[in-house]
Short mmCIF file of C-alpha atoms and ligand atoms in Angstrom, two decimals:
data_model
loop_
_atom_site.label_atom_id
_atom_site.label_comp_id
_atom_site.label_asym_id
_atom_site.label_seq_id
_atom_site.Cartn_x
_atom_site.Cartn_y
_atom_site.Cartn_z
CA MET U 1 101.40 195.88 362.37
CA VAL U 2 102.23 193.49 358.94
CA THR U 3 99.33 193.53 356.92
CA GLU U 4 98.03 191.03 354.01
CA ASP U 5 98.60 194.37 351.74
CA ILE U 6 102.61 194.44 353.10
CA LYS U 7 103.17 190.33 352.59
CA TYR U 8 101.69 190.33 349.21
CA ALA U 9 103.64 193.31 348.36
CA ILE U 10 106.85 191.93 349.72
CA LYS U 11 106.24 188.68 347.96
CA LYS U 12 105.81 190.54 344.78
CA LEU U 13 109.02 192.70 345.41
CA LYS U 14 110.70 188.98 346.12
CA ILE U 15 112.55 190.51 349.12
CA GLU U 16 114.39 188.06 351.07
CA ASP U 17 116.57 189.11 352.97
CA ILE U 18 114.06 190.94 355.91
CA ASP U 19 115.60 191.71 359.60
CA GLY U 20 112.14 193.89 360.28
CA ILE U 21 108.47 195.33 359.33
CA SER U 22 107.66 198.78 360.46
CA LYS U 23 104.82 200.69 360.11
CA ILE U 24 106.64 204.59 359.89
CA GLY U 25 104.37 207.53 358.79
CA GLU U 26 100.89 207.30 356.97
CA GLY U 27 99.75 210.51 355.14
CA ALA U 28 96.32 211.44 352.93
CA TRP U 29 97.10 208.83 350.52
CA HIS U 30 99.39 206.20 351.39
CA SER U 31 100.37 203.72 354.51
CA VAL U 32 104.32 203.67 354.89
CA TYR U 33 106.53 200.86 355.94
CA ARG U 34 109.91 200.34 356.33
CA ILE U 35 111.63 197.11 355.24
CA LYS U 36 115.47 196.20 356.89
CA ARG U 37 117.63 194.09 355.39
CA LYS U 38 120.16 192.33 356.38
CA MET U 39 122.80 192.63 353.62
CA GLU U 40 121.18 196.07 351.61
CA ALA U 41 119.46 199.65 352.29
CA ASP U 42 116.34 200.07 353.68
CA ILE U 43 113.82 200.02 352.01
CA VAL U 44 110.19 202.03 352.42
CA ILE U 45 106.89 200.30 350.76
CA ARG U 46 104.29 203.08 350.58
CA ILE U 47 100.76 201.07 350.12
CA LYS U 48 98.15 202.88 348.54
CA LYS U 49 94.73 203.78 350.39
CA GLU U 50 91.50 202.60 349.43
CA LYS U 51 90.28 205.81 350.75
CA ALA U 52 91.24 209.48 351.17
CA TYR U 53 89.48 212.32 352.38
CA GLY U 54 86.93 210.07 353.07
CA GLN U 55 86.24 208.87 349.66
CA LEU U 56 86.93 205.46 347.79
CA GLN U 57 89.53 205.74 345.73
CA GLU U 58 88.98 203.94 342.11
CA PHE U 59 91.20 202.14 340.33
CA ASN U 60 92.74 204.96 337.21
CA GLU U 61 95.59 203.52 335.72
CA LEU U 62 97.01 207.10 334.17
CA ASP U 63 96.42 209.04 337.07
CA LEU U 64 98.11 206.73 338.94
CA LYS U 65 100.71 206.06 336.38
CA THR U 66 100.52 210.20 336.14
CA GLU U 67 101.48 210.33 340.00
CA TYR U 68 104.02 207.68 340.19
CA GLU U 69 106.25 208.56 336.83
CA SER U 70 105.83 212.76 337.74
CA SER U 71 107.26 211.84 341.37
CA LYS U 72 110.31 209.31 339.87
CA ALA U 73 111.37 212.37 337.06
CA TYR U 74 111.69 214.59 340.01
CA TYR U 75 113.68 212.26 341.78
CA GLU U 76 115.98 211.83 338.80
CA LEU U 77 116.59 215.14 338.04
CA ALA U 78 117.15 215.72 342.23
CA ASN U 79 119.23 213.15 342.47
CA GLN U 80 121.55 215.24 339.05
CA CYS U 81 121.38 217.97 341.40
CA SER U 82 122.46 216.67 344.53
CA VAL U 83 123.30 213.14 346.51
CA ASN U 84 120.73 211.50 349.31
CA ILE U 85 118.39 214.27 348.59
CA CYS U 86 115.81 212.20 347.15
CA PRO U 87 114.97 208.39 347.56
CA SER U 88 118.06 207.48 344.22
CA PHE U 89 116.07 204.71 344.15
CA PHE U 90 111.95 204.64 343.21
CA SER U 91 109.51 202.02 341.38
CA TYR U 92 106.38 201.26 341.53
CA PHE U 93 103.49 198.44 341.50
CA LEU U 94 99.97 198.62 339.64
CA ASP U 95 96.97 196.54 339.60
CA GLU U 96 93.37 196.88 340.50
CA SER U 97 93.84 195.02 343.80
CA ILE U 98 96.95 196.57 345.02
CA VAL U 99 98.49 200.26 343.93
CA PHE U 100 102.14 200.24 346.22
CA THR U 101 105.26 201.94 345.55
CA VAL U 102 108.77 200.85 346.80
CA GLU U 103 111.95 203.53 347.16
CA SER U 104 114.92 204.12 349.26
CA PHE U 105 114.27 204.63 352.26
CA MET U 106 115.27 208.33 353.45
CA GLY U 107 116.16 208.83 357.35
CA GLU U 108 114.11 208.77 360.06
CA GLY U 109 114.53 212.64 360.79
CA LYS U 110 113.50 214.62 363.64
CA ARG U 111 109.95 216.83 364.29
CA ILE U 112 110.13 220.48 363.07
CA GLN U 113 109.40 221.56 366.46
CA ASP U 114 112.43 219.40 367.56
CA LEU U 115 114.57 221.52 365.48
CA THR U 116 116.84 224.78 366.98
CA ASN U 117 116.72 227.61 365.16
CA LEU U 118 119.87 227.34 364.27
CA GLU U 119 119.63 223.85 362.94
CA ALA U 120 116.03 225.28 361.48
CA TYR U 121 118.02 227.70 359.11
CA THR U 122 120.82 225.48 358.12
CA LEU U 123 118.61 223.23 356.61
CA GLY U 124 116.77 225.96 355.27
CA LYS U 125 119.94 226.84 353.42
CA LYS U 126 120.83 222.91 351.91
CA LEU U 127 117.31 223.35 350.47
CA GLY U 128 117.72 226.53 348.74
CA TYR U 129 120.77 225.35 348.03
CA PHE U 130 119.20 222.38 345.92
CA PHE U 131 116.76 223.97 344.56
CA ARG U 132 118.33 226.94 343.19
CA ASP U 133 120.43 223.75 341.34
CA MET U 134 117.14 221.68 340.56
CA HIS U 135 115.25 225.07 339.05
CA GLY U 136 118.26 225.72 336.85
CA LYS U 137 117.92 222.12 335.09
CA GLU U 138 116.25 221.53 331.71
CA PRO U 139 113.59 219.82 333.14
CA GLY U 140 113.77 217.52 329.99
CA ILE U 141 110.04 217.20 329.72
CA LYS U 142 108.06 219.55 327.06
CA GLY U 143 105.36 220.96 327.68
CA PHE U 144 103.67 223.52 330.86
CA GLY U 145 101.75 223.26 333.82
CA ASN U 146 100.41 220.04 335.35
CA LEU U 147 102.23 216.78 334.20
CA LEU U 148 100.12 214.05 332.51
CA TRP U 149 101.13 211.02 331.54
CA ASN U 150 100.52 210.10 327.55
CA GLY U 151 101.05 206.76 327.41
CA LYS U 152 104.52 206.89 326.63
CA GLN U 153 105.81 209.87 328.57
CA LEU U 154 105.27 212.70 330.83
CA GLU U 155 104.32 216.23 329.74
CA GLY U 156 102.94 219.45 330.36
CA SER U 157 99.30 219.78 329.75
CA LEU U 158 99.91 223.78 328.21
CA LYS U 159 101.13 223.22 324.83
CA GLN U 160 101.18 227.42 323.91
CA ASP U 161 104.29 229.25 323.29
CA ILE U 162 106.21 230.17 326.34
CA ALA U 163 105.95 233.74 326.62
CA HIS U 164 102.19 233.14 326.06
CA ILE U 165 102.30 231.60 329.16
CA TRP U 166 103.99 233.87 330.96
CA GLN U 167 101.87 237.03 329.98
CA SER U 168 98.96 235.14 330.86
CA ASP U 169 100.57 234.13 334.15
CA ASN U 170 101.16 237.93 334.69
CA ASN U 171 97.81 238.90 334.01
CA TYR U 172 95.82 235.97 336.18
CA TYR U 173 97.56 238.56 339.34
CA GLU U 174 96.39 241.18 337.93
CA ASN U 175 92.79 239.79 337.26
CA VAL U 176 93.04 238.58 340.69
CA MET U 177 94.08 241.70 342.88
CA TYR U 178 91.27 243.57 340.44
CA LYS U 179 88.26 240.71 341.91
CA LEU U 180 89.68 241.31 345.18
CA ILE U 181 89.43 244.79 345.26
CA GLY U 182 86.11 244.86 343.75
CA THR U 183 84.83 242.60 346.56
CA ASP U 184 82.67 243.54 349.58
CA LEU U 185 85.36 243.25 352.58
CA GLU U 186 86.50 246.27 354.07
CA LEU U 187 89.91 247.58 352.32
CA PHE U 188 91.24 250.46 353.93
CA ASN U 189 94.87 249.77 352.36
CA LYS U 190 93.60 248.95 348.82
CA ASP U 191 95.49 251.87 347.23
CA ILE U 192 98.46 250.27 349.14
CA ILE U 193 97.19 246.82 347.59
CA VAL U 194 97.05 248.24 343.64
CA GLU U 195 100.04 249.94 343.87
CA LYS U 196 102.14 247.33 344.55
CA ILE U 197 100.95 244.45 342.58
CA LEU U 198 100.73 246.79 339.76
CA THR U 199 104.10 247.83 340.73
CA ILE U 200 105.89 244.26 340.97
CA ILE U 201 103.84 242.79 337.92
CA LYS U 202 104.70 245.72 335.41
CA LYS U 203 108.53 244.80 336.08
CA ARG U 204 107.67 240.73 335.94
CA ARG U 205 106.31 241.20 332.74
CA GLY U 206 109.68 241.75 331.01
CA ASN U 207 111.78 239.61 333.17
CA GLN U 208 110.29 235.94 332.29
CA GLN U 209 111.80 233.65 334.18
CA SER U 210 113.00 229.92 333.17
CA ILE U 211 110.22 226.75 333.54
CA ALA U 212 111.64 224.45 335.84
CA LEU U 213 110.40 221.18 337.37
CA VAL U 214 108.44 222.69 340.55
CA ASN U 215 107.73 220.94 343.39
CA GLN U 216 103.61 222.09 344.86
CA ASP U 217 104.17 219.86 348.20
CA ILE U 218 106.68 221.38 350.04
CA THR U 219 105.50 220.90 353.84
CA PRO U 220 107.68 219.69 356.52
CA GLU U 221 105.08 216.52 356.61
CA ASN U 222 107.36 215.63 353.23
CA ILE U 223 110.61 216.64 354.17
CA ILE U 224 112.85 214.82 356.48
CA PHE U 225 115.07 216.58 358.40
CA GLY U 226 118.23 215.13 359.75
CA CYS U 227 121.19 215.85 362.01
CA HIS U 228 123.20 217.05 359.16
CA ASN U 229 120.96 216.47 356.00
CA VAL U 230 117.58 216.78 355.11
CA ALA U 231 115.90 214.85 352.26
CA LEU U 232 112.70 215.60 350.04
CA ILE U 233 110.30 212.91 349.62
CA ASP U 234 106.32 212.76 347.75
CA PRO U 235 106.52 215.59 345.97
CA PHE U 236 104.09 217.22 343.98
CA PRO U 237 105.44 218.35 340.88
CA LYS U 238 104.67 220.43 337.59
CA LEU U 239 106.32 222.73 335.06
CA ASP U 240 106.59 225.76 336.06
CA PHE U 241 108.50 228.86 336.40
CA ASN U 242 111.36 228.98 338.51
CA LEU U 243 111.39 232.00 341.02
CA LYS U 244 107.94 231.49 341.28
CA TYR U 245 108.25 228.43 343.48
CA ALA U 246 111.25 229.90 345.53
CA GLY U 247 108.80 232.72 346.29
CA TYR U 248 106.42 229.44 347.53
CA PHE U 249 108.66 227.86 350.03
CA VAL U 250 109.82 231.78 351.55
CA PHE U 251 104.87 232.07 351.34
CA CYS U 252 105.06 228.77 352.97
CA TYR U 253 107.76 228.65 355.42
CA LYS U 254 106.68 232.37 356.44
CA PHE U 255 102.74 232.69 356.38
CA LEU U 256 101.20 229.71 354.44
CA LEU U 257 101.46 226.38 357.64
CA MET U 258 101.05 228.97 360.65
CA ALA U 259 97.73 229.92 358.35
CA TYR U 260 96.85 226.87 358.33
CA SER U 261 97.35 225.56 361.48
CA ASN U 262 94.10 225.28 362.56
CA ALA U 263 92.59 223.41 359.59
CA PRO U 264 91.74 219.40 361.16
CA ARG U 265 94.49 217.81 358.83
CA TYR U 266 97.11 219.99 359.96
CA GLN U 267 96.07 220.35 363.74
CA LYS U 268 98.07 218.10 364.68
CA TYR U 269 101.68 219.69 363.52
CA HIS U 270 100.72 222.96 365.29
CA TYR U 271 103.13 225.28 363.31
CA LYS U 272 101.37 228.11 364.65
CA ASP U 273 103.83 227.35 367.87
CA HIS U 274 107.25 226.41 365.83
CA TYR U 275 106.93 230.18 364.18
CA GLU U 276 110.75 230.61 364.82
CA ALA U 277 112.01 227.77 363.43
CA LEU U 278 109.48 227.86 360.59
CA SER U 279 110.61 231.69 359.53
CA LYS U 280 114.30 230.60 359.67
CA MET U 281 114.09 227.90 357.78
CA ALA U 282 112.60 230.04 355.09
CA ASP U 283 115.58 232.48 356.02
CA GLY U 284 118.04 229.49 355.47
CA PHE U 285 116.51 228.82 352.62
CA ILE U 286 116.59 232.47 351.00
CA TYR U 287 119.86 233.00 351.88
CA GLY U 288 120.97 229.78 350.31
CA TYR U 289 118.52 230.38 347.17
CA ILE U 290 120.27 233.61 345.82
CA ASP U 291 123.51 233.34 347.01
CA VAL U 292 124.54 237.09 347.68
CA ASN U 293 122.50 238.00 344.40
CA GLU U 294 120.30 241.23 345.64
CA TYR U 295 118.11 241.64 342.75
CA LEU U 296 116.93 237.89 343.39
CA TYR U 297 116.43 238.53 346.71
CA LYS U 298 113.78 241.44 345.54
CA GLN U 299 112.33 238.81 343.04
CA ILE U 300 111.42 236.17 345.89
CA MET U 301 110.20 238.55 347.96
CA ASP U 302 107.85 240.16 344.71
CA GLU U 303 106.17 236.20 344.21
CA TYR U 304 105.92 235.66 348.36
CA ILE U 305 103.79 239.05 347.52
CA LEU U 306 101.76 237.64 344.13
CA TRP U 307 101.45 233.93 346.41
CA THR U 308 99.62 235.78 349.68
CA LEU U 309 97.37 237.86 346.81
CA LEU U 310 95.97 234.69 345.31
CA GLU U 311 95.80 232.80 348.81
CA THR U 312 93.67 235.87 350.20
CA TYR U 313 91.37 235.78 347.22
CA GLU U 314 90.89 231.44 347.43
CA ASN U 315 90.09 231.93 350.96
CA TYR U 316 87.42 235.02 350.57
CA GLU U 317 85.75 232.54 347.52
CA MET U 318 85.49 229.69 349.86
CA LEU U 319 83.61 231.55 352.36
CA HIS U 320 81.38 232.75 349.99
CA LYS U 321 80.66 229.18 348.91
CA GLU U 322 77.11 227.76 349.55
CA GLU U 323 78.40 224.32 350.99
CA LEU U 324 81.87 222.95 351.77
CA SER U 325 83.52 219.51 350.27
CA TYR U 326 84.43 216.86 352.84
CA LYS U 327 87.71 218.13 351.87
CA THR U 328 87.93 221.44 352.26
CA LEU U 329 86.24 221.02 355.26
CA LEU U 330 88.92 219.06 356.58
CA GLN U 331 91.85 221.11 354.18
CA MET U 332 90.90 224.30 355.58
CA GLY U 333 88.42 224.00 358.17
CA ASP U 334 84.83 225.73 358.42
CA LYS U 335 83.63 229.20 357.53
CA ASP U 336 84.76 230.68 360.95
CA MET U 337 88.37 229.27 360.01
CA ILE U 338 88.18 230.30 356.87
CA ASN U 339 87.21 233.51 357.78
CA GLN U 340 89.74 234.15 360.84
CA ARG U 341 92.38 233.00 358.27
CA LEU U 342 90.88 235.46 355.21
CA GLU U 343 91.92 238.19 357.75
CA MET U 344 95.10 237.22 358.52
CA CYS U 345 95.77 237.01 354.61
CA LEU U 346 94.29 240.43 354.30
CA GLU U 347 96.71 241.28 357.28
CA GLN U 348 100.16 240.03 356.17
CA LEU U 349 99.42 241.17 351.96
CA VAL U 350 99.15 245.09 353.34
CA LYS U 351 101.90 244.46 355.95
CA LEU U 352 103.57 242.91 352.76
CA CYS U 353 102.76 245.15 350.44
CA LYS U 354 103.60 248.47 352.46
CA THR U 355 107.63 246.61 353.74
CA ASN U 356 109.37 245.28 350.78
N1 ATP N 1 110.82 207.01 351.42
C1 ATP N 1 110.94 207.43 352.37
N2 ATP N 1 112.07 207.60 353.46
C2 ATP N 1 111.82 207.43 355.21
N3 ATP N 1 110.49 207.95 355.10
C3 ATP N 1 109.31 208.02 354.65
C4 ATP N 1 109.46 207.52 353.32
N4 ATP N 1 108.04 208.40 352.23
C5 ATP N 1 107.50 208.39 354.04
N5 ATP N 1 108.13 208.33 354.68
C6 ATP N 1 107.46 208.33 356.14
O1 ATP N 1 106.22 208.46 355.67
C7 ATP N 1 105.05 209.94 355.92
C8 ATP N 1 104.32 209.95 354.96
O2 ATP N 1 104.51 209.54 353.90
P1 ATP N 1 103.81 209.86 352.23
O3 ATP N 1 104.10 211.92 352.52
O4 ATP N 1 104.86 210.09 351.13
O5 ATP N 1 102.37 209.62 352.57
P2 ATP N 1 101.63 210.59 351.68
O6 ATP N 1 100.07 209.19 351.84
O7 ATP N 1 101.76 210.31 350.08
O8 ATP N 1 101.53 212.02 352.15
P3 ATP N 1 100.40 213.28 351.32
O9 ATP N 1 99.25 213.31 352.63
O10 ATP N 1 101.60 214.47 352.05
O11 ATP N 1 99.67 213.22 350.31
C9 ATP N 1 106.77 210.85 355.65
O12 ATP N 1 105.97 212.39 356.38
C10 ATP N 1 107.77 210.18 356.23
O13 ATP N 1 107.74 210.45 357.57
MG1 MG N 2 103.52 213.30 351.85
#
């Protein structure tokens, strides 16, 4: 359906050679339209929804600039690493009455459930190559952590010395581990967890990772799986450590997506039924990222364990909150689901600590 919003956006953009408009997607934040053109490449217009997670979204120019300038910065760097992996064109329009982005159309893609294991592995490998290059690039943005638009440019919200940030990052995992084993949870394998985490952190402290522009939202909804190519859209970038986020991809595709399969926000994707393809994608990713460097493999697996530790504790904390927000209920599910996930996390954590 062609809405008034999309008509307005098209008029603002002065697009004339239109050959068709179709709605191609809807995430939590945007309604997405493909604009076919007669003479030029198709484009996509993503119109910001008025409500997200049941809440009316106020117009906050600084937040919107931060969001879209971050996507733009991510796409610019990505385009230096590889052609066609991210939109080569991206712009946005902010007004109290309407907010939208306009960007390259990156293809239709297959659903993850329609990929063969071999296709999943091959596309995962391509992502691995890309992320290795992306993580090796100087981000060109000062600071560390979440990005902020300061009126002139993007900057990382943390300004401390990087060696200090690295040690705080390591301390953080140790603290979470001690908090987890100090809980009332029946942990039969406490010693295994403690020993493994302490060993990882001891080694990790002496191997400071590089700062990269990383993507915190690499779920399949934001990846377009083509026959031979793969594209990344809708990134959520920040400045953080490179191998930590290589480990995050593996964590996501080997565990997290399955663990959130029954949460209302993700139910429709049936991730649990596609465990094999997702896991193959992670295998391909590792292969592409490490490029036969066995030591890198160990480091990525260690990061995977650390993400699992954080996830375990996050579910424990949520379970003990008096009340869950509407957003949490959608994203994580109710307390029964959180409890179930907590058990899955603990099982996975122990398994990983034993085998890696
Ligand atoms: N540039 C693009 N090219 C092709 N398809 C796109 C593009 N941008 C978005 N889409 C399609 O629209 C869907 C939703 O888009 P998008 O992820 O940008 O929405 P969102 O509301 O920002 O998402 P989220 O809920 O993850 O925040 C995507 O899964 C994809 O199928
Ligand atoms: Mg999205």
